[in-house]
Amino acid sequence: MTRASATTSVVLLATTPACRLPCAGGTLLDRINDQLSRLPVRDVQVVTPGGGAAIDLRGIAKIARAATGVVVVLPADLVVHTEALAQLLEHPARGSAALVSLDAAGGPLRPPVRVEGGRVVAAGSSFHTVPEANGTFRGVLQAGEADLASLGDVAEELADLAESGRLGPVTPVEVADLLLVGLVRAGARVRAARLGPLHADRVTGQAGADAALGRLADVDEEQVRLDTAIKDRDGFFTTYFVSSWSRHLVRPAARLGLTPNAVTGISVALAFLAAVWFSAGDRGAQVAGAVLVYLSFVCDCLDGQLARYTRRFSPFGAWMDGMADRLKEYVVYVGLAIGYAAGLPWSGGGPDGIWYLAVAAMIMQVVRHGTDFAFGGSRADARRIGEQWPKPVRSLLEASDGGRHDAPRKGVLRAALAMERRSAARWLKRMIVLPIGERMALIAVTAALFNARVTFLALLGWGAVALAYQFAGRMLRTGR
């Protein structure tokens, strides 16, 4: 895995007096330039006061149309954590995004936005209101390569409006805000890069700058970076029995220079060793294999955590991780079946049909993974034509026609919405689909306490329930 390609151009808007305010080591403009020097940025183009918002917007349009990579619009009067900028600029998606804080505050320097499904679906400024706003834009806007033409067109149109006076007394302070409004209204998919516990505040005077710098000092950026590397929406077993302690291995792994791909390789090696132990067939070997399966899964989680912590991503790394998961699981199946057959009378399909069960478990997982990938591809196709699919449960309830045949479906949707409000129900929903953490736990526990036959029967039973649940849920969510 590699760091994000250094093809990011930054348009630094040094158009307000506040960017010249003094701080430790120079001015706010010097500070943000220093922050950018530590990030994968190809070049920084500083826009200085020179004619008002219209001139600034036309300059941004020119830069967007000439760019060959991501373009970031960043006001120099912003006091921001470096980690917040990194979460935006080093994100592997490299698409359009806006730095947002999910709070209820608003104002000319913190315009409201509405975030749904991780996207900014509505944005405001002093000229535009946002119904049901649930967050604020913090001034940093990134346009992905696919949206550079839209950024150029939006900037030109806004410049025309500003020159003609149809925007009113617009100032350079609002340039980034208006660009976000324009991009969202043009249909660009703008990811909401959430600040979380980090800070990003635009300032207008020395007192505000000092207060904002003080807020930065109150936050441990390194701890936030580590916390961000740990998934907050994972399975029950992964969350409480793996990530609760694997997080303490991330920094040592980074200091040792281990790459995410190297950790993936260690995970595969441990799974093969588990299969070897399982193939011995005795109780001690079964327990040893179970422990190795667990440690293999810990490494499987650690490679992703390390990738997010070091921001070393690549398509090959993602592909390798996915292929390794399948390989590890299936080689463990083989080891379990060999161990069960060892020393027992042979019959068709092995003792007690163990090989039939092993093959059936493999087929079950292949079908489930194939269903997941096909569904993901369908969602990508839907996005290309501007369709949101699957639809949020609330939207489906509002769209239901209320007819007699619609009543059972609405009842199920209401129950699903109610489950989201209860912690125990949310965990149950995550567990019932038999994610990889629960599968590895199921294999380890049943193999250590019982035998391979019990393991395969448990995988087939739970897998069938999971497949039925996922299929039914997707039928409902797609409105079919």
Short mmCIF file of C-alpha atoms in Angstrom, two decimals:
data_model
loop_
_atom_site.label_atom_id
_atom_site.label_comp_id
_atom_site.label_asym_id
_atom_site.label_seq_id
_atom_site.Cartn_x
_atom_site.Cartn_y
_atom_site.Cartn_z
CA MET A 1 0.00 0.00 0.00
CA THR A 2 1.19 3.51 -0.78
CA ARG A 3 0.40 6.98 0.42
CA ALA A 4 -2.10 9.06 -1.50
CA SER A 5 -0.57 10.21 -4.76
CA ALA A 6 0.95 13.67 -4.44
CA THR A 7 -1.27 15.23 -7.14
CA THR A 8 -3.19 17.57 -4.85
CA SER A 9 -3.16 21.27 -5.67
CA VAL A 10 -4.17 23.68 -2.91
CA VAL A 11 -5.72 27.08 -3.57
CA LEU A 12 -4.85 28.98 -0.40
CA LEU A 13 -7.18 31.95 0.03
CA ALA A 14 -5.07 34.57 1.80
CA THR A 15 -7.67 37.24 1.06
CA THR A 16 -8.69 38.36 4.56
CA PRO A 17 -6.69 40.43 7.07
CA ALA A 18 -6.99 37.63 9.64
CA CYS A 19 -4.52 35.40 7.79
CA ARG A 20 -1.77 37.90 8.75
CA LEU A 21 -2.48 37.61 12.47
CA PRO A 22 0.60 36.62 14.49
CA CYS A 23 0.97 33.23 16.12
CA ALA A 24 3.88 31.08 17.29
CA GLY A 25 6.43 30.89 14.50
CA GLY A 26 4.95 33.65 12.32
CA THR A 27 1.45 34.36 11.03
CA LEU A 28 -1.60 32.16 10.51
CA LEU A 29 -0.65 32.04 6.82
CA ASP A 30 2.84 30.79 7.73
CA ARG A 31 1.33 28.23 10.06
CA ILE A 32 -1.00 26.73 7.47
CA ASN A 33 1.78 26.68 4.86
CA ASP A 34 3.89 24.70 7.32
CA GLN A 35 1.02 22.26 7.86
CA LEU A 36 0.61 21.75 4.12
CA SER A 37 4.34 21.06 3.74
CA ARG A 38 3.83 17.91 5.84
CA LEU A 39 1.01 16.61 3.66
CA PRO A 40 1.02 15.08 0.14
CA VAL A 41 0.46 18.34 -1.74
CA ARG A 42 1.96 18.98 -5.15
CA ASP A 43 1.75 22.77 -5.16
CA VAL A 44 0.16 25.60 -3.22
CA GLN A 45 -1.20 28.60 -5.08
CA VAL A 46 -1.77 31.56 -2.77
CA VAL A 47 -4.59 33.91 -3.71
CA THR A 48 -3.96 37.38 -2.23
CA PRO A 49 -6.36 40.35 -2.02
CA GLY A 50 -6.80 41.74 -5.49
CA GLY A 51 -10.29 42.73 -6.54
CA GLY A 52 -12.91 40.95 -4.50
CA ALA A 53 -14.76 37.68 -4.55
CA ALA A 54 -15.45 37.68 -8.30
CA ILE A 55 -11.74 37.89 -9.14
CA ASP A 56 -10.96 35.13 -6.64
CA LEU A 57 -13.66 32.89 -8.10
CA ARG A 58 -12.40 33.37 -11.66
CA GLY A 59 -8.90 32.48 -10.50
CA ILE A 60 -10.21 29.29 -8.90
CA ALA A 61 -12.09 28.44 -12.12
CA LYS A 62 -8.88 28.79 -14.12
CA ILE A 63 -6.94 26.59 -11.69
CA ALA A 64 -9.68 23.91 -11.68
CA ARG A 65 -9.76 23.72 -15.49
CA ALA A 66 -5.97 23.40 -15.74
CA ALA A 67 -5.58 20.88 -12.88
CA THR A 68 -4.74 17.23 -13.47
CA GLY A 69 -5.50 16.06 -9.95
CA VAL A 70 -7.45 16.94 -6.83
CA VAL A 71 -7.95 20.64 -6.05
CA VAL A 72 -8.44 21.88 -2.48
CA VAL A 73 -9.79 25.32 -1.63
CA LEU A 74 -8.50 26.36 1.78
CA PRO A 75 -8.88 29.73 3.56
CA ALA A 76 -5.69 30.93 5.22
CA ASP A 77 -7.61 32.40 8.17
CA LEU A 78 -8.39 28.85 9.32
CA VAL A 79 -6.96 27.56 12.60
CA VAL A 80 -7.08 23.79 12.14
CA HIS A 81 -5.49 20.58 13.38
CA THR A 82 -3.03 19.09 10.90
CA GLU A 83 -4.74 15.73 11.46
CA ALA A 84 -8.04 17.22 10.27
CA LEU A 85 -6.42 18.32 7.01
CA ALA A 86 -4.76 14.93 6.67
CA GLN A 87 -8.07 13.09 7.04
CA LEU A 88 -9.31 15.09 4.07
CA LEU A 89 -6.24 15.29 1.83
CA GLU A 90 -4.96 11.75 2.44
CA HIS A 91 -8.25 9.91 2.14
CA PRO A 92 -7.87 7.05 -0.38
CA ALA A 93 -11.08 7.90 -2.26
CA ARG A 94 -9.51 11.13 -3.61
CA GLY A 95 -12.99 12.41 -4.43
CA SER A 96 -14.86 15.57 -3.61
CA ALA A 97 -15.19 16.23 0.11
CA ALA A 98 -15.84 18.99 2.63
CA LEU A 99 -14.60 19.35 6.17
CA VAL A 100 -17.66 19.42 8.42
CA SER A 101 -18.52 19.38 12.08
CA LEU A 102 -21.74 17.66 13.10
CA ASP A 103 -23.07 20.26 15.50
CA ALA A 104 -25.95 22.68 15.43
CA ALA A 105 -23.95 25.91 15.29
CA GLY A 106 -24.22 28.20 12.27
CA GLY A 107 -23.22 31.63 11.06
CA PRO A 108 -21.50 33.49 8.24
CA LEU A 109 -18.14 31.85 8.94
CA ARG A 110 -19.64 28.45 9.82
CA PRO A 111 -22.45 27.91 7.27
CA PRO A 112 -24.92 25.09 7.88
CA VAL A 113 -24.98 21.79 5.99
CA ARG A 114 -27.14 18.71 6.05
CA VAL A 115 -25.30 15.39 6.05
CA GLU A 116 -27.00 12.12 5.12
CA GLY A 117 -25.28 8.79 4.58
CA GLY A 118 -21.84 10.35 4.90
CA ARG A 119 -22.54 12.91 2.16
CA VAL A 120 -23.26 16.63 2.16
CA VAL A 121 -26.71 16.73 0.56
CA ALA A 122 -27.43 20.42 1.22
CA ALA A 123 -25.17 23.37 1.95
CA GLY A 124 -25.82 26.96 2.89
CA SER A 125 -24.23 30.40 3.03
CA SER A 126 -25.40 33.84 4.06
CA PHE A 127 -27.52 33.71 0.87
CA HIS A 128 -28.76 30.13 1.13
CA THR A 129 -30.67 28.39 3.93
CA VAL A 130 -30.56 24.66 4.73
CA PRO A 131 -33.70 22.96 6.07
CA GLU A 132 -33.00 20.47 8.86
CA ALA A 133 -29.30 21.32 9.02
CA ASN A 134 -27.29 18.95 11.21
CA GLY A 135 -23.75 20.25 10.81
CA THR A 136 -21.52 23.12 9.76
CA PHE A 137 -18.99 23.57 6.97
CA ARG A 138 -15.54 24.40 8.31
CA GLY A 139 -14.10 26.07 5.22
CA VAL A 140 -12.04 23.35 3.49
CA LEU A 141 -13.42 22.05 0.19
CA GLN A 142 -11.84 19.36 -1.97
CA ALA A 143 -12.87 18.74 -5.58
CA GLY A 144 -12.03 15.33 -7.02
CA GLU A 145 -10.85 14.93 -10.60
CA ALA A 146 -14.35 13.93 -11.74
CA ASP A 147 -15.76 17.22 -10.40
CA LEU A 148 -13.08 19.65 -11.58
CA ALA A 149 -15.14 20.73 -14.59
CA SER A 150 -18.13 21.32 -12.30
CA LEU A 151 -15.95 23.33 -9.91
CA GLY A 152 -14.75 25.50 -12.80
CA ASP A 153 -18.29 26.07 -14.08
CA VAL A 154 -19.64 26.82 -10.59
CA ALA A 155 -16.83 29.28 -9.87
CA GLU A 156 -17.41 31.11 -13.19
CA GLU A 157 -21.16 31.30 -12.63
CA LEU A 158 -20.69 32.61 -9.09
CA ALA A 159 -18.21 35.19 -10.37
CA ASP A 160 -20.78 36.41 -12.90
CA LEU A 161 -23.44 36.65 -10.18
CA ALA A 162 -21.08 38.51 -7.86
CA GLU A 163 -20.07 41.02 -10.56
CA SER A 164 -23.67 41.69 -11.51
CA GLY A 165 -24.61 42.28 -7.86
CA ARG A 166 -27.18 39.48 -7.85
CA LEU A 167 -25.44 37.86 -4.85
CA GLY A 168 -25.54 41.05 -2.85
CA PRO A 169 -22.50 42.28 -0.91
CA VAL A 170 -20.51 39.04 -1.23
CA THR A 171 -16.98 39.12 0.21
CA PRO A 172 -13.92 36.91 -0.29
CA VAL A 173 -14.67 35.38 3.12
CA GLU A 174 -17.57 33.46 1.59
CA VAL A 175 -15.83 32.08 -1.50
CA ALA A 176 -15.37 28.52 -0.18
CA ASP A 177 -18.91 28.50 1.25
CA LEU A 178 -20.45 29.46 -2.08
CA LEU A 179 -18.36 26.92 -3.98
CA LEU A 180 -19.65 24.14 -1.72
CA VAL A 181 -23.24 25.30 -2.27
CA GLY A 182 -22.67 25.30 -6.03
CA LEU A 183 -21.01 21.88 -6.15
CA VAL A 184 -23.75 20.24 -4.09
CA ARG A 185 -26.49 21.84 -6.18
CA ALA A 186 -24.69 20.75 -9.35
CA GLY A 187 -25.09 17.14 -8.20
CA ALA A 188 -21.52 16.41 -7.10
CA ARG A 189 -21.18 13.65 -4.50
CA VAL A 190 -19.39 15.51 -1.71
CA ARG A 191 -18.16 13.29 1.10
CA ALA A 192 -18.57 14.73 4.60
CA ALA A 193 -15.11 14.58 6.19
CA ARG A 194 -16.06 14.74 9.85
CA LEU A 195 -13.92 16.60 12.34
CA GLY A 196 -14.93 14.53 15.34
CA PRO A 197 -12.96 15.78 18.37
CA LEU A 198 -10.63 17.86 16.18
CA HIS A 199 -11.06 21.58 15.57
CA ALA A 200 -11.16 23.88 12.55
CA ASP A 201 -12.22 27.48 13.09
CA ARG A 202 -12.04 30.51 10.84
CA VAL A 203 -11.08 33.59 12.81
CA THR A 204 -11.47 37.33 12.37
CA GLY A 205 -9.32 38.83 15.13
CA GLN A 206 -6.44 38.17 17.48
CA ALA A 207 -8.64 37.15 20.42
CA GLY A 208 -10.44 34.59 18.28
CA ALA A 209 -7.15 33.27 16.88
CA ASP A 210 -5.65 32.86 20.36
CA ALA A 211 -8.77 31.05 21.58
CA ALA A 212 -8.79 28.75 18.54
CA LEU A 213 -5.10 27.90 19.00
CA GLY A 214 -5.82 27.11 22.64
CA ARG A 215 -8.54 24.66 21.60
CA LEU A 216 -6.07 22.91 19.32
CA ALA A 217 -3.64 22.43 22.19
CA ASP A 218 -6.34 20.76 24.29
CA VAL A 219 -6.62 17.82 21.86
CA ASP A 220 -4.14 14.94 21.51
CA GLU A 221 -3.92 14.64 17.72
CA GLU A 222 -1.94 11.41 17.87
CA GLN A 223 -4.62 9.77 20.01
CA VAL A 224 -7.33 10.97 17.64
CA ARG A 225 -5.37 9.51 14.74
CA LEU A 226 -5.22 6.15 16.49
CA ASP A 227 -8.89 6.25 17.44
CA THR A 228 -9.79 7.08 13.84
CA ALA A 229 -7.85 4.03 12.64
CA ILE A 230 -10.18 1.75 14.61
CA LYS A 231 -13.52 1.13 12.92
CA ASP A 232 -16.45 2.44 14.93
CA ARG A 233 -19.02 0.29 13.10
CA ASP A 234 -17.72 -3.26 13.30
CA GLY A 235 -19.06 -6.61 14.43
CA PHE A 236 -19.62 -7.43 18.10
CA PHE A 237 -16.76 -9.93 18.37
CA THR A 238 -14.35 -7.68 16.49
CA THR A 239 -15.24 -4.63 18.59
CA TYR A 240 -15.03 -6.22 22.03
CA PHE A 241 -12.62 -9.12 21.62
CA VAL A 242 -10.13 -7.86 19.03
CA SER A 243 -10.10 -4.09 18.46
CA SER A 244 -10.29 -3.47 22.21
CA TRP A 245 -6.64 -4.56 22.47
CA SER A 246 -5.27 -4.77 18.91
CA ARG A 247 -5.29 -0.95 18.91
CA HIS A 248 -2.26 -1.13 21.23
CA LEU A 249 -0.31 -2.96 18.51
CA VAL A 250 -0.80 -0.30 15.84
CA ARG A 251 1.86 2.18 16.95
CA PRO A 252 4.51 -0.51 17.66
CA ALA A 253 3.83 -2.01 14.22
CA ALA A 254 4.25 1.40 12.61
CA ARG A 255 7.49 2.04 14.53
CA LEU A 256 8.84 -1.34 13.38
CA GLY A 257 8.20 -0.31 9.81
CA LEU A 258 5.68 -3.07 9.15
CA THR A 259 3.48 -2.42 6.15
CA PRO A 260 -0.21 -3.37 6.04
CA ASN A 261 0.60 -5.93 3.34
CA ALA A 262 3.25 -7.51 5.58
CA VAL A 263 0.71 -7.86 8.38
CA THR A 264 -1.71 -9.45 5.91
CA GLY A 265 1.03 -11.95 5.04
CA ILE A 266 1.51 -12.79 8.73
CA SER A 267 -2.24 -13.33 9.03
CA VAL A 268 -2.20 -15.78 6.11
CA ALA A 269 0.79 -17.65 7.59
CA LEU A 270 -0.99 -18.04 10.93
CA ALA A 271 -4.10 -19.39 9.17
CA PHE A 272 -2.00 -22.01 7.35
CA LEU A 273 -0.38 -23.00 10.65
CA ALA A 274 -3.87 -23.31 12.17
CA ALA A 275 -4.87 -25.62 9.32
CA VAL A 276 -1.78 -27.76 9.93
CA TRP A 277 -2.65 -28.10 13.63
CA PHE A 278 -6.31 -28.85 12.84
CA SER A 279 -5.23 -31.59 10.45
CA ALA A 280 -3.66 -33.51 13.36
CA GLY A 281 -7.15 -34.20 14.68
CA ASP A 282 -6.49 -34.58 18.44
CA ARG A 283 -7.90 -32.29 21.14
CA GLY A 284 -4.65 -30.48 21.89
CA ALA A 285 -4.13 -29.76 18.19
CA GLN A 286 -7.72 -28.50 17.88
CA VAL A 287 -7.18 -26.03 20.71
CA ALA A 288 -3.84 -24.87 19.27
CA GLY A 289 -5.48 -24.40 15.85
CA ALA A 290 -8.30 -22.40 17.42
CA VAL A 291 -5.82 -20.05 19.09
CA LEU A 292 -3.98 -19.57 15.78
CA VAL A 293 -7.27 -18.83 13.98
CA TYR A 294 -7.98 -16.12 16.55
CA LEU A 295 -4.49 -14.61 16.19
CA SER A 296 -4.80 -14.74 12.42
CA PHE A 297 -7.99 -12.73 12.66
CA VAL A 298 -6.33 -10.24 15.00
CA CYS A 299 -3.70 -9.64 12.31
CA ASP A 300 -6.50 -9.40 9.75
CA CYS A 301 -7.92 -6.48 11.75
CA LEU A 302 -4.51 -5.01 12.45
CA ASP A 303 -3.57 -4.65 8.78
CA GLY A 304 -6.57 -2.38 8.16
CA GLN A 305 -5.95 -0.43 11.35
CA LEU A 306 -2.32 0.05 10.37
CA ALA A 307 -3.31 1.14 6.85
CA ARG A 308 -5.68 3.77 8.23
CA TYR A 309 -3.16 4.92 10.85
CA THR A 310 -0.27 5.27 8.39
CA ARG A 311 -2.61 6.16 5.50
CA ARG A 312 -0.88 3.65 3.26
CA PHE A 313 -3.60 2.60 0.86
CA SER A 314 -3.63 1.04 -2.59
CA PRO A 315 -6.07 -0.93 -4.76
CA PHE A 316 -3.65 -3.86 -4.68
CA GLY A 317 -3.58 -3.83 -0.88
CA ALA A 318 -7.38 -3.85 -0.71
CA TRP A 319 -7.55 -6.70 -3.23
CA MET A 320 -4.87 -8.66 -1.39
CA ASP A 321 -6.69 -8.25 1.91
CA GLY A 322 -9.98 -9.48 0.46
CA MET A 323 -8.38 -12.46 -1.28
CA ALA A 324 -6.43 -13.35 1.87
CA ASP A 325 -9.66 -13.47 3.89
CA ARG A 326 -11.15 -16.03 1.53
CA LEU A 327 -7.94 -18.08 1.30
CA LYS A 328 -7.48 -18.24 5.07
CA GLU A 329 -11.03 -19.33 5.72
CA TYR A 330 -11.03 -22.08 3.10
CA VAL A 331 -7.64 -23.51 4.04
CA VAL A 332 -8.86 -23.76 7.64
CA TYR A 333 -11.89 -25.71 6.39
CA VAL A 334 -9.57 -28.16 4.66
CA GLY A 335 -7.44 -28.58 7.78
CA LEU A 336 -10.52 -29.23 9.92
CA ALA A 337 -11.88 -31.84 7.50
CA ILE A 338 -8.52 -33.65 7.30
CA GLY A 339 -8.22 -33.70 11.08
CA TYR A 340 -11.74 -35.07 11.53
CA ALA A 341 -11.10 -37.85 9.01
CA ALA A 342 -7.81 -38.87 10.63
CA GLY A 343 -8.06 -42.34 12.16
CA LEU A 344 -11.80 -42.73 11.53
CA PRO A 345 -13.45 -45.30 9.24
CA TRP A 346 -13.81 -43.92 5.70
CA SER A 347 -17.15 -43.72 3.95
CA GLY A 348 -18.61 -41.78 1.06
CA GLY A 349 -17.55 -38.15 1.46
CA GLY A 350 -15.30 -39.08 4.38
CA PRO A 351 -16.34 -40.01 7.92
CA ASP A 352 -19.86 -38.70 8.61
CA GLY A 353 -19.78 -36.98 5.20
CA ILE A 354 -17.26 -34.44 6.52
CA TRP A 355 -16.02 -33.47 3.06
CA TYR A 356 -19.58 -32.85 1.87
CA LEU A 357 -20.07 -30.52 4.84
CA ALA A 358 -16.76 -28.75 4.18
CA VAL A 359 -17.61 -28.18 0.52
CA ALA A 360 -21.13 -27.05 1.45
CA ALA A 361 -19.71 -24.50 3.92
CA MET A 362 -17.37 -23.19 1.21
CA ILE A 363 -20.22 -22.90 -1.28
CA MET A 364 -22.33 -21.08 1.30
CA GLN A 365 -19.61 -18.48 1.83
CA VAL A 366 -18.96 -18.13 -1.92
CA VAL A 367 -22.67 -17.44 -2.50
CA ARG A 368 -22.77 -14.89 0.34
CA HIS A 369 -19.65 -13.09 -0.86
CA GLY A 370 -20.89 -13.17 -4.45
CA THR A 371 -24.18 -11.64 -3.32
CA ASP A 372 -22.33 -8.88 -1.48
CA PHE A 373 -20.11 -8.02 -4.45
CA ALA A 374 -23.04 -8.07 -6.88
CA PHE A 375 -25.03 -5.77 -4.60
CA GLY A 376 -22.07 -3.41 -4.30
CA GLY A 377 -21.75 -3.30 -8.08
CA SER A 378 -25.46 -2.54 -8.44
CA ARG A 379 -25.14 0.35 -5.98
CA ALA A 380 -22.24 1.75 -8.01
CA ASP A 381 -24.32 1.50 -11.20
CA ALA A 382 -27.22 3.26 -9.48
CA ARG A 383 -24.94 6.11 -8.37
CA ARG A 384 -23.85 6.67 -11.98
CA ILE A 385 -27.42 7.50 -12.98
CA GLY A 386 -28.06 9.57 -9.86
CA GLU A 387 -30.24 7.02 -8.07
CA GLN A 388 -29.87 6.46 -4.35
CA TRP A 389 -30.09 2.67 -3.95
CA PRO A 390 -30.68 1.18 -1.46
CA LYS A 391 -32.84 3.88 0.05
CA PRO A 392 -32.77 5.01 3.72
CA VAL A 393 -35.49 3.43 5.82
CA ARG A 394 -37.05 6.83 6.62
CA SER A 395 -37.32 7.65 2.90
CA LEU A 396 -38.97 4.32 2.20
CA LEU A 397 -41.55 4.94 4.91
CA GLU A 398 -42.35 8.36 3.50
CA ALA A 399 -42.59 6.96 -0.04
CA SER A 400 -44.91 4.07 0.91
CA ASP A 401 -48.35 4.49 -0.61
CA GLY A 402 -50.12 3.30 2.56
CA GLY A 403 -52.25 0.77 0.70
CA ARG A 404 -53.49 -2.50 2.17
CA HIS A 405 -50.65 -4.52 0.63
CA ASP A 406 -48.10 -1.95 1.81
CA ALA A 407 -48.99 -2.26 5.50
CA PRO A 408 -46.86 -5.37 6.29
CA ARG A 409 -43.83 -3.81 4.60
CA LYS A 410 -44.26 -0.54 6.49
CA GLY A 411 -44.50 -2.51 9.73
CA VAL A 412 -41.20 -4.23 9.04
CA LEU A 413 -39.54 -0.93 8.13
CA ARG A 414 -40.78 0.71 11.34
CA ALA A 415 -39.43 -2.22 13.34
CA ALA A 416 -36.05 -1.86 11.62
CA LEU A 417 -35.99 1.86 12.43
CA ALA A 418 -36.87 1.15 16.05
CA MET A 419 -34.04 -1.41 16.30
CA GLU A 420 -31.52 1.29 15.31
CA ARG A 421 -32.44 3.22 18.47
CA ARG A 422 -31.57 0.33 20.79
CA SER A 423 -27.95 -0.62 21.39
CA ALA A 424 -28.65 -4.33 21.94
CA ALA A 425 -30.77 -4.52 18.79
CA ARG A 426 -28.08 -2.80 16.71
CA TRP A 427 -25.51 -5.34 17.85
CA LEU A 428 -27.92 -8.17 17.06
CA LYS A 429 -28.38 -6.82 13.53
CA ARG A 430 -24.62 -6.76 13.03
CA MET A 431 -24.17 -10.26 14.42
CA ILE A 432 -27.00 -11.97 12.57
CA VAL A 433 -25.33 -11.44 9.18
CA LEU A 434 -22.39 -13.57 10.37
CA PRO A 435 -19.55 -11.13 9.59
CA ILE A 436 -16.00 -12.42 9.41
CA GLY A 437 -15.32 -11.77 13.10
CA GLU A 438 -18.26 -13.88 14.19
CA ARG A 439 -17.29 -16.58 11.67
CA MET A 440 -13.74 -16.82 12.96
CA ALA A 441 -15.02 -16.91 16.55
CA LEU A 442 -17.52 -19.62 15.63
CA ILE A 443 -14.78 -21.72 13.98
CA ALA A 444 -12.35 -21.29 16.88
CA VAL A 445 -14.86 -22.06 19.66
CA THR A 446 -16.57 -25.03 18.03
CA ALA A 447 -13.28 -26.54 16.88
CA ALA A 448 -11.68 -26.20 20.31
CA LEU A 449 -14.68 -27.49 22.29
CA PHE A 450 -16.27 -29.94 19.84
CA ASN A 451 -15.14 -31.05 16.38
CA ALA A 452 -15.10 -30.12 12.72
CA ARG A 453 -18.52 -31.60 12.04
CA VAL A 454 -20.09 -29.30 14.62
CA THR A 455 -18.13 -26.38 13.12
CA PHE A 456 -19.44 -26.97 9.60
CA LEU A 457 -23.03 -27.55 10.73
CA ALA A 458 -22.91 -24.32 12.78
CA LEU A 459 -21.50 -22.39 9.80
CA LEU A 460 -24.18 -23.76 7.48
CA GLY A 461 -27.04 -23.09 9.90
CA TRP A 462 -26.03 -19.56 10.84
CA GLY A 463 -24.98 -18.82 7.25
CA ALA A 464 -28.41 -19.79 5.94
CA VAL A 465 -30.11 -17.47 8.43
CA ALA A 466 -27.70 -14.66 7.52
CA LEU A 467 -28.30 -15.12 3.78
CA ALA A 468 -32.09 -15.05 4.23
CA TYR A 469 -31.86 -11.95 6.46
CA GLN A 470 -29.63 -10.07 4.01
CA PHE A 471 -31.79 -11.00 1.02
CA ALA A 472 -34.99 -9.89 2.75
CA GLY A 473 -33.40 -6.66 3.95
CA ARG A 474 -32.16 -5.74 0.49
CA MET A 475 -35.53 -6.45 -1.05
CA LEU A 476 -37.10 -4.04 1.43
CA ARG A 477 -34.41 -1.38 1.15
CA THR A 478 -34.55 -1.31 -2.64
CA GLY A 479 -38.31 -0.82 -2.51
CA ARG A 480 -39.12 -4.14 -4.19
#
